[in-house]
XYZ file of C-alpha atoms in Angstrom:
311
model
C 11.697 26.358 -1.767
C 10.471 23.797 -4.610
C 7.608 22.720 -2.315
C 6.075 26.459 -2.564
C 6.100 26.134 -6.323
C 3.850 23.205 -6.912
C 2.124 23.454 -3.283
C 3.021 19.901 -1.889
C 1.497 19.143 0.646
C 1.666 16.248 3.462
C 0.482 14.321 6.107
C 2.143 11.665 8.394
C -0.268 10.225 10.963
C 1.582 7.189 13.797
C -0.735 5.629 15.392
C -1.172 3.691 19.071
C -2.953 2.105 21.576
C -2.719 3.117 25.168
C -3.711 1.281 28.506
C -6.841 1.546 28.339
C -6.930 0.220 24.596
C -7.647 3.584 23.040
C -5.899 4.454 19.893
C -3.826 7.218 20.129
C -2.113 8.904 17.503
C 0.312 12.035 16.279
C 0.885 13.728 12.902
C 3.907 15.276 11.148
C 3.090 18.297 8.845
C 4.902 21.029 6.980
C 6.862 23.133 7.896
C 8.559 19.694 8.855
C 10.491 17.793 6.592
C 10.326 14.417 4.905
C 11.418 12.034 2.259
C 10.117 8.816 1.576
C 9.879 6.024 -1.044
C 6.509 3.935 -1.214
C 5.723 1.266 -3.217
C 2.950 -0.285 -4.380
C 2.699 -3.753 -6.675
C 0.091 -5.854 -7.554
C 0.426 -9.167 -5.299
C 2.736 -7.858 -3.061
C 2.984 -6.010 -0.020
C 3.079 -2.583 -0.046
C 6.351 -1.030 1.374
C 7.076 2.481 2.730
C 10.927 3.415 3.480
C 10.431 6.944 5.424
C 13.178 9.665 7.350
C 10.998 12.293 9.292
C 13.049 15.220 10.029
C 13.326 17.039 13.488
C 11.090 15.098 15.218
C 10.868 15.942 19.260
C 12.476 14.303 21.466
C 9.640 12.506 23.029
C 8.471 11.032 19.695
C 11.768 9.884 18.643
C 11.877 7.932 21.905
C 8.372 6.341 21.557
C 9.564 5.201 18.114
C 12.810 3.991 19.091
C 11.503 2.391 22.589
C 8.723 0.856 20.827
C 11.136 -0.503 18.224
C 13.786 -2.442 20.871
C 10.549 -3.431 22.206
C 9.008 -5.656 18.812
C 13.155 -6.107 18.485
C 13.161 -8.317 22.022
C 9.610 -9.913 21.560
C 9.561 -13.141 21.958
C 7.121 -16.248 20.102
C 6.879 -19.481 22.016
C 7.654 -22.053 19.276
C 7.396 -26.044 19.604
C 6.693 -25.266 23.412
C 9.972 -23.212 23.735
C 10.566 -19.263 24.193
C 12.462 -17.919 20.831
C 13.117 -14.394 20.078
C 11.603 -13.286 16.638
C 14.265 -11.978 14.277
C 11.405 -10.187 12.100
C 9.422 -7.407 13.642
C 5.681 -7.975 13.193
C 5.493 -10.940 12.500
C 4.083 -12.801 15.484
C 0.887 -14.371 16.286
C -0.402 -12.049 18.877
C -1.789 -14.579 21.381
C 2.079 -15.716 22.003
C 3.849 -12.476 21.934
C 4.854 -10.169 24.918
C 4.401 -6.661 24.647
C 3.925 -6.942 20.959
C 1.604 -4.328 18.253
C 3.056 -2.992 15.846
C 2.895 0.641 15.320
C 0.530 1.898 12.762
C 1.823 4.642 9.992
C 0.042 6.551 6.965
C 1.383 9.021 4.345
C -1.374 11.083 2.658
C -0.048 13.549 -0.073
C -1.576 16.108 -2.136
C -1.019 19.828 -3.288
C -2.992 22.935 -1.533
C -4.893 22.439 1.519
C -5.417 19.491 3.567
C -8.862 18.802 2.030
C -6.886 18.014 -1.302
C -4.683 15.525 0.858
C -5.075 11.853 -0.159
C -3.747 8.206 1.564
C -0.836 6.661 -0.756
C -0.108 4.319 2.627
C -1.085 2.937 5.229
C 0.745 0.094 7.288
C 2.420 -1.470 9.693
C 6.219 -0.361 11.486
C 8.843 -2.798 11.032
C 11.831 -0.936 12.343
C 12.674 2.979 12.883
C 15.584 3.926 14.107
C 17.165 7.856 15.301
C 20.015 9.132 13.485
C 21.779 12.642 12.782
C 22.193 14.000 9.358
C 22.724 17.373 7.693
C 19.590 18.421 8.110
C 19.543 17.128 12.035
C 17.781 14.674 14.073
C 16.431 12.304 11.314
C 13.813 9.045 12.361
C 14.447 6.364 9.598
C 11.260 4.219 9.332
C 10.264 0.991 7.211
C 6.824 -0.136 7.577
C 4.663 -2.817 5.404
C 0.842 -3.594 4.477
C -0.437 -6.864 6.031
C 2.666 -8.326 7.408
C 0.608 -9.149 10.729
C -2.570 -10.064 9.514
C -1.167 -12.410 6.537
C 1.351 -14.333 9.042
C -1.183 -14.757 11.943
C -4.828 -14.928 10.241
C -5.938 -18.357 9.976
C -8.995 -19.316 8.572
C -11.694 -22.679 8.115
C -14.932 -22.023 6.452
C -17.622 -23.874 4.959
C -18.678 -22.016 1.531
C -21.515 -22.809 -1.199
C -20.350 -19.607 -3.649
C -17.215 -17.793 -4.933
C -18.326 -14.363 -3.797
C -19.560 -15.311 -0.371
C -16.240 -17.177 0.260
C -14.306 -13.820 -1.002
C -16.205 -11.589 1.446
C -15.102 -14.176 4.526
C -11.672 -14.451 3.810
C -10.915 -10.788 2.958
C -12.679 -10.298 6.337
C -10.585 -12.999 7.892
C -7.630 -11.367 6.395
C -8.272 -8.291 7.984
C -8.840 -6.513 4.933
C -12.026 -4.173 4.045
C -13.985 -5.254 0.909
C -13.346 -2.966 -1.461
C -14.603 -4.282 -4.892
C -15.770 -8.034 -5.970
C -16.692 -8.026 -9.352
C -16.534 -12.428 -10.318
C -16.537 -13.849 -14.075
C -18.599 -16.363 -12.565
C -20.062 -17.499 -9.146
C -21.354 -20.548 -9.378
C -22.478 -22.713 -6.540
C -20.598 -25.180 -5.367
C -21.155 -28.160 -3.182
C -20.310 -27.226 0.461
C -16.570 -27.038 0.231
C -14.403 -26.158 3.635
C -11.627 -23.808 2.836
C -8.507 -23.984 5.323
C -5.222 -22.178 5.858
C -4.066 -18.674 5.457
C -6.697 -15.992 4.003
C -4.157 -14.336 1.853
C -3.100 -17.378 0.457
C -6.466 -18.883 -0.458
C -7.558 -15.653 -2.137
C -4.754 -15.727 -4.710
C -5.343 -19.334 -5.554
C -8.821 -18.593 -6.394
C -8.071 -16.034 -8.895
C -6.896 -18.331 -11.089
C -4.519 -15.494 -13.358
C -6.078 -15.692 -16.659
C -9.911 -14.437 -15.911
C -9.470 -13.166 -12.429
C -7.173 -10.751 -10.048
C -6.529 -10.378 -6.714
C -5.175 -7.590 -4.861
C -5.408 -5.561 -1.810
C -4.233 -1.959 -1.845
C -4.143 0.791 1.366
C -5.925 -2.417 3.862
C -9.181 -2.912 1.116
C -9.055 -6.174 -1.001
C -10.176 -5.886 -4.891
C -11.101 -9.264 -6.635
C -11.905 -8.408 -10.223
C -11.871 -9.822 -13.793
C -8.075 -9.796 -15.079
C -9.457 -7.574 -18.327
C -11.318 -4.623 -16.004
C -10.065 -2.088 -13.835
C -11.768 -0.818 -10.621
C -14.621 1.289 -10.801
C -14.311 5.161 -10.747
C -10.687 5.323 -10.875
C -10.338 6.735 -14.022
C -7.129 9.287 -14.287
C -6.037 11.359 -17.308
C -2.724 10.870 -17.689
C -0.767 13.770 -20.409
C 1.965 16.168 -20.182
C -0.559 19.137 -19.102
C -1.455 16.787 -16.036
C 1.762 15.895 -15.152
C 3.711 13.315 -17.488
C 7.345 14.072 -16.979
C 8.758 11.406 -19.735
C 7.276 9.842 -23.016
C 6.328 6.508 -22.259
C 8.316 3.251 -23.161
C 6.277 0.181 -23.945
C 7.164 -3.396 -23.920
C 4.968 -5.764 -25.281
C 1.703 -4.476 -23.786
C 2.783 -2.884 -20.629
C 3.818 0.832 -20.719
C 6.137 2.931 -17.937
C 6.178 6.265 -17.492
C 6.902 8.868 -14.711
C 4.543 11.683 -13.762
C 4.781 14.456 -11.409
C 3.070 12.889 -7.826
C -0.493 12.329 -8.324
C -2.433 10.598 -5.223
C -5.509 9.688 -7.633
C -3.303 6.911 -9.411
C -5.199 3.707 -8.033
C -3.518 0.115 -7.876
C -5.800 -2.040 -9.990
C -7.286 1.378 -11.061
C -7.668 2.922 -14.946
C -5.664 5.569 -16.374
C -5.826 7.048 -19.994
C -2.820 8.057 -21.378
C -2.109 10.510 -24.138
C 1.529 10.971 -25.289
C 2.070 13.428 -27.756
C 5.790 12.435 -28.756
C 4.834 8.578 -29.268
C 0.896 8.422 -30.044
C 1.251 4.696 -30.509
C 1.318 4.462 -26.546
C -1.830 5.634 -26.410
C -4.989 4.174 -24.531
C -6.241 2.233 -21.250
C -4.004 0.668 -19.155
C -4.712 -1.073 -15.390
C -2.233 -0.066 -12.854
C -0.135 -2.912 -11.848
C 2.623 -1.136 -9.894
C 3.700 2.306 -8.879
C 6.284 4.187 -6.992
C 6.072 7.368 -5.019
C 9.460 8.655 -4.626
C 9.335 12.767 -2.943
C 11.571 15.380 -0.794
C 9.399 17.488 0.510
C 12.160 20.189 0.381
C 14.209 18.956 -2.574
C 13.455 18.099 -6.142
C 11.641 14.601 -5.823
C 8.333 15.067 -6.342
C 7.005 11.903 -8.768
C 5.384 8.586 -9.189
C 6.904 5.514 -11.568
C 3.956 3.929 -13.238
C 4.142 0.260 -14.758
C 0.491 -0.106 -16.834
C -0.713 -3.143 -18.523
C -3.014 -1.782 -21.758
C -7.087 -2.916 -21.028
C -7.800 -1.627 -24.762
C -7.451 -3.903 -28.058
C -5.297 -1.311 -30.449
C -1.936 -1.403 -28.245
C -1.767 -5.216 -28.481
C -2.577 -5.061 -32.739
């Protein structure tokens, strides 16, 4: 099978909470099967479009009850019941019967100590269908669909970074990397609305970035990349394709590598085309793999970080 060549590896982990408020949760594993898409973009949210194969009967009936269930939930809206066309996206406090279904992918090669989080989000729909290979449990799921519909925020702030730190909080996201051009102090200034919203106004797009990638939030100068994320990026580590450039963004495809980092720094080395070569920030990627077929690989869009690609 191709998976024995390279190794592949995977874990799918759907998560719950049960009476008591507990989180429960299950995992999918080789020997079953899977194929999935998941993508992952700079100032958007990420997006996972999943089919788990042979699943038992009891969890393809928690996944589809659970589904009809967020399906029928209903909002109260100008003082009025209204069913919700759009799974998740409810403010809890009116909804009956209504969390969404958690769901991470972590791939790798080897053992599971090698495995490594490409997703993790929120179930929008999943439905049970037959296919060649069986029972198959189609699943979309999203980053941040609840928390950037209902999180509202209103804060008093004297600095940049102090304000970031609240509303990535408020957003429901863990800090994962503030790094400011500048912070100066402002006078007391009361910041209102939605989180996610405020937080890309502030980075104004020609100093500063925000993102948020796997539920952390990265605020960082437009010109840097995070910190420790640096991956090697050449055909002896992977690169299926010589890159194509345009203007000074690159894409490439590489064989599935879980280290690539959205926001994060890759160096890459093309032998074909040397005039590719350099730094480049991750700005999008997708992870495309059949765990028993021939998908296996990641589509990279790169902006360069380094002077000599832009000359």
């Amino acid at each position: 099978m191709a998976q024995d060549l390279f190794k592949r590896n995977f874990l799918v982990r759907i998560s719950d909470l049960d009476s008591t408020g507990s989180q429960v949760s299950f995992e999918i594993r080789p020997p079953f099967d899977i194929s999935f898409s998941c993508q992952r973009k700079i100032g958007q949210a990420g997006s996972l479009s999943i089919t788990l194969y042979g699943l038992g009967e009891s969890k393809r009936l928690l996944l589809s009850k659970r589904n009809y269930e967020q399906s029928r939930a209903l909002v109260i809206e100008n003082g009025k019941l209204k069913s919700d066309p759009i799974v998740g996206l409810r403010p809890r406090s009116t909804v009956r019967g209504a969390r969404e279904l958690q769901i991470e992918l972590f791939i790798g090669y080897g053992d599971d100590s090698n495995l490594m989080r490409i997703f993790r989000g929120e179930i929008r729909t999943a439905q049970n269908t037959l296919s060649d290979k069986g029972f198959a449990t189609e699943i979309e799921a999203f980053t941040n669909i609840s928390t950037r519909k209902r999180a509202f925020t209103s804060r008093t702030i004297t600095n940049r970074e102090e304000a970031i730190k609240k509303l990535m909080v408020d957003a429901g996201l863990e800090i994962g990397e503030i790094r400011l051009v500048n912070n100066e102090y402002l006078r007391p200034k009361v910041l209102s609305g939605r989180p996610m919203d405020i937080l890309e106004k502030m980075a104004n797009g020609t100093t500063e970035q925000f993102g948020h990638d796997n539920g952390k939030g990265y605020f960082i100068p437009l010109e840097k990349t995070r910190d420790n994320t640096k991956v090697i990026v050449k055909a002896s580590e992977g690169l299926l394709n010589t890159p194509s450039r345009q203007a000074e963004f690159v894409t490439f495809k590489s064989m599935m590598n879980p280290l690539f980092e959205l926001m994060g720094e890759i160096e890459l080395e093309s032998f074909v085309d040397p005039t590719v070569n350099g730094q480049f920030k991750i700005y999008e990627m997708v992870f495309v793999g059949d765990y028993e077929g021939s998908s296996w690989v990641v589509d990279v869009v790169a902006r360069a970080i380094n002077d000599t690609l832009l000359q």
